[in-house]
């Protein structure tokens, strides 16, 4: 971190500022120019508040030169992290995973049929929402605990590991046999939930918030990792912009950017990113081409009558074609 001092600051003021930094465990490097003096701070500056520094009347600006996320940072962990989901399924470090399934688990017949369909179509992991974060309280809220039971049945029947969303840490015991716990976009900054998940040993799929920066996403990953759980998978699922033809705007540059900044695997959800089934294929291919470590696609056996997100859901047959095309893009790379 560097602190740029205001013009005309006295020697005594510089000394007393340096003493204050020393008391915080930091070394200082003072560089005096003709017009301005800059203090370079050496050491762990993660607990220093730049806004507080800028509030001091002798400081013009304070800027971080290293990122505040340490555990997620590629600088301190140059190799890709590989998340082991099951014996057979890994994500990251060259292993690509396709997650697919309905937006929400609706009943036993539906989840069993979709699970079999996505397995035959090339999915590695079954997705399905049991606890659903819906904008309206009058919309279908998910089957909750029963939804997880049905997912576990589908897991048993197909052998596919499962991923499902948690909305409240009080529900954690229901997730005991879930393979990946999803934190949805709306909870990306639910810090108490993230802290609790940091104390588990489960892989966490962390989705980017509706209007969050990549730095904020990485800081949320940091919350989980700081608690001791290093198994975090990041997910780009589009962000809210002024565009209205698509549900969200897929920020594909997030993929190479996040992979440059972090060693964590990055996957893309083209379904929530576009909101339209016909846009899922081109964006899934683009995600693979951009270097994603996986994709998550919503699939329903009867999209027209789905209780949630039918417009963006593929049929199992459409999914199989997209999954095969995505694998071809991977091979071409
Ligand atoms: C989901 O994946 O079911 C979901 C609700 O997505 P998001 O949190 O990205 O909106
Ligand atoms: Mn959905």
PDB file of N, CA and C in Angstrom, residues 102-104 106 110 134 140 298-313:
ATOM      1  N   UNK A 102     -32.614 -29.586 -13.236  1.00  0.00           N
ATOM      2  CA  UNK A 102     -33.658 -28.567 -13.217  1.00  0.00           C
ATOM      3  C   UNK A 102     -33.339 -27.399 -12.294  1.00  0.00           C
ATOM      4  N   UNK A 103     -33.987 -26.287 -12.562  1.00  0.00           N
ATOM      5  CA  UNK A 103     -33.878 -25.140 -11.663  1.00  0.00           C
ATOM      6  C   UNK A 103     -34.290 -25.618 -10.277  1.00  0.00           C
ATOM      7  N   UNK A 104     -35.497 -26.238 -10.195  1.00  0.00           N
ATOM      8  CA  UNK A 104     -35.920 -26.763  -8.896  1.00  0.00           C
ATOM      9  C   UNK A 104     -36.408 -28.196  -9.017  1.00  0.00           C
ATOM     10  N   UNK A 106     -39.061 -30.716  -8.429  1.00  0.00           N
ATOM     11  CA  UNK A 106     -40.520 -30.504  -8.326  1.00  0.00           C
ATOM     12  C   UNK A 106     -41.257 -31.707  -7.760  1.00  0.00           C
ATOM     13  N   UNK A 110     -40.129 -36.229 -11.776  1.00  0.00           N
ATOM     14  CA  UNK A 110     -39.394 -35.215 -12.555  1.00  0.00           C
ATOM     15  C   UNK A 110     -37.894 -35.312 -12.328  1.00  0.00           C
ATOM     16  N   UNK A 134     -36.621 -16.988  -4.420  1.00  0.00           N
ATOM     17  CA  UNK A 134     -37.502 -16.417  -5.444  1.00  0.00           C
ATOM     18  C   UNK A 134     -37.780 -14.946  -5.139  1.00  0.00           C
ATOM     19  N   UNK A 140     -43.281 -20.514  -6.286  1.00  0.00           N
ATOM     20  CA  UNK A 140     -42.844 -21.802  -5.739  1.00  0.00           C
ATOM     21  C   UNK A 140     -41.503 -21.647  -5.015  1.00  0.00           C
ATOM     22  N   UNK A 298     -29.328 -25.463 -16.920  1.00  0.00           N
ATOM     23  CA  UNK A 298     -30.642 -25.918 -16.433  1.00  0.00           C
ATOM     24  C   UNK A 298     -31.336 -26.770 -17.497  1.00  0.00           C
ATOM     25  N   UNK A 299     -31.814 -27.934 -17.033  1.00  0.00           N
ATOM     26  CA  UNK A 299     -32.453 -28.906 -17.922  1.00  0.00           C
ATOM     27  C   UNK A 299     -33.766 -29.349 -17.274  1.00  0.00           C
ATOM     28  N   UNK A 300     -34.820 -29.414 -18.089  1.00  0.00           N
ATOM     29  CA  UNK A 300     -36.132 -29.846 -17.572  1.00  0.00           C
ATOM     30  C   UNK A 300     -36.778 -30.789 -18.571  1.00  0.00           C
ATOM     31  N   UNK A 301     -37.510 -31.782 -18.049  1.00  0.00           N
ATOM     32  CA  UNK A 301     -38.160 -32.737 -18.958  1.00  0.00           C
ATOM     33  C   UNK A 301     -39.362 -32.118 -19.659  1.00  0.00           C
ATOM     34  N   UNK A 302     -39.890 -30.998 -19.105  1.00  0.00           N
ATOM     35  CA  UNK A 302     -41.061 -30.343 -19.700  1.00  0.00           C
ATOM     36  C   UNK A 302     -40.931 -28.831 -19.454  1.00  0.00           C
ATOM     37  N   UNK A 303     -40.013 -28.178 -20.170  1.00  0.00           N
ATOM     38  CA  UNK A 303     -39.734 -26.760 -19.862  1.00  0.00           C
ATOM     39  C   UNK A 303     -40.976 -25.872 -19.856  1.00  0.00           C
ATOM     40  N   UNK A 304     -41.931 -26.157 -20.726  1.00  0.00           N
ATOM     41  CA  UNK A 304     -43.113 -25.289 -20.824  1.00  0.00           C
ATOM     42  C   UNK A 304     -43.925 -25.297 -19.529  1.00  0.00           C
ATOM     43  N   UNK A 305     -43.818 -26.366 -18.771  1.00  0.00           N
ATOM     44  CA  UNK A 305     -44.594 -26.456 -17.523  1.00  0.00           C
ATOM     45  C   UNK A 305     -43.724 -26.459 -16.268  1.00  0.00           C
ATOM     46  N   UNK A 306     -42.475 -26.017 -16.422  1.00  0.00           N
ATOM     47  CA  UNK A 306     -41.575 -25.991 -15.256  1.00  0.00           C
ATOM     48  C   UNK A 306     -42.096 -24.999 -14.217  1.00  0.00           C
ATOM     49  N   UNK A 307     -41.875 -25.312 -12.940  1.00  0.00           N
ATOM     50  CA  UNK A 307     -42.341 -24.408 -11.875  1.00  0.00           C
ATOM     51  C   UNK A 307     -41.411 -23.201 -11.719  1.00  0.00           C
ATOM     52  N   UNK A 308     -40.256 -23.253 -12.378  1.00  0.00           N
ATOM     53  CA  UNK A 308     -39.264 -22.188 -12.226  1.00  0.00           C
ATOM     54  C   UNK A 308     -38.318 -22.194 -13.422  1.00  0.00           C
ATOM     55  N   UNK A 309     -38.117 -21.057 -14.032  1.00  0.00           N
ATOM     56  CA  UNK A 309     -37.097 -20.898 -15.086  1.00  0.00           C
ATOM     57  C   UNK A 309     -37.247 -21.813 -16.300  1.00  0.00           C
ATOM     58  N   UNK A 310     -38.496 -22.068 -16.701  1.00  0.00           N
ATOM     59  CA  UNK A 310     -38.725 -22.896 -17.895  1.00  0.00           C
ATOM     60  C   UNK A 310     -38.133 -22.263 -19.160  1.00  0.00           C
ATOM     61  N   UNK A 311     -38.199 -20.936 -19.255  1.00  0.00           N
ATOM     62  CA  UNK A 311     -37.765 -20.253 -20.485  1.00  0.00           C
ATOM     63  C   UNK A 311     -36.286 -20.452 -20.792  1.00  0.00           C
ATOM     64  N   UNK A 312     -35.518 -20.739 -19.758  1.00  0.00           N
ATOM     65  CA  UNK A 312     -34.074 -20.907 -19.991  1.00  0.00           C
ATOM     66  C   UNK A 312     -33.648 -22.373 -19.938  1.00  0.00           C
ATOM     67  N   UNK A 313     -34.627 -23.256 -19.752  1.00  0.00           N
ATOM     68  CA  UNK A 313     -34.278 -24.677 -19.574  1.00  0.00           C
ATOM     69  C   UNK A 313     -34.219 -25.416 -20.905  1.00  0.00           C
TER      70      UNK A 313
END
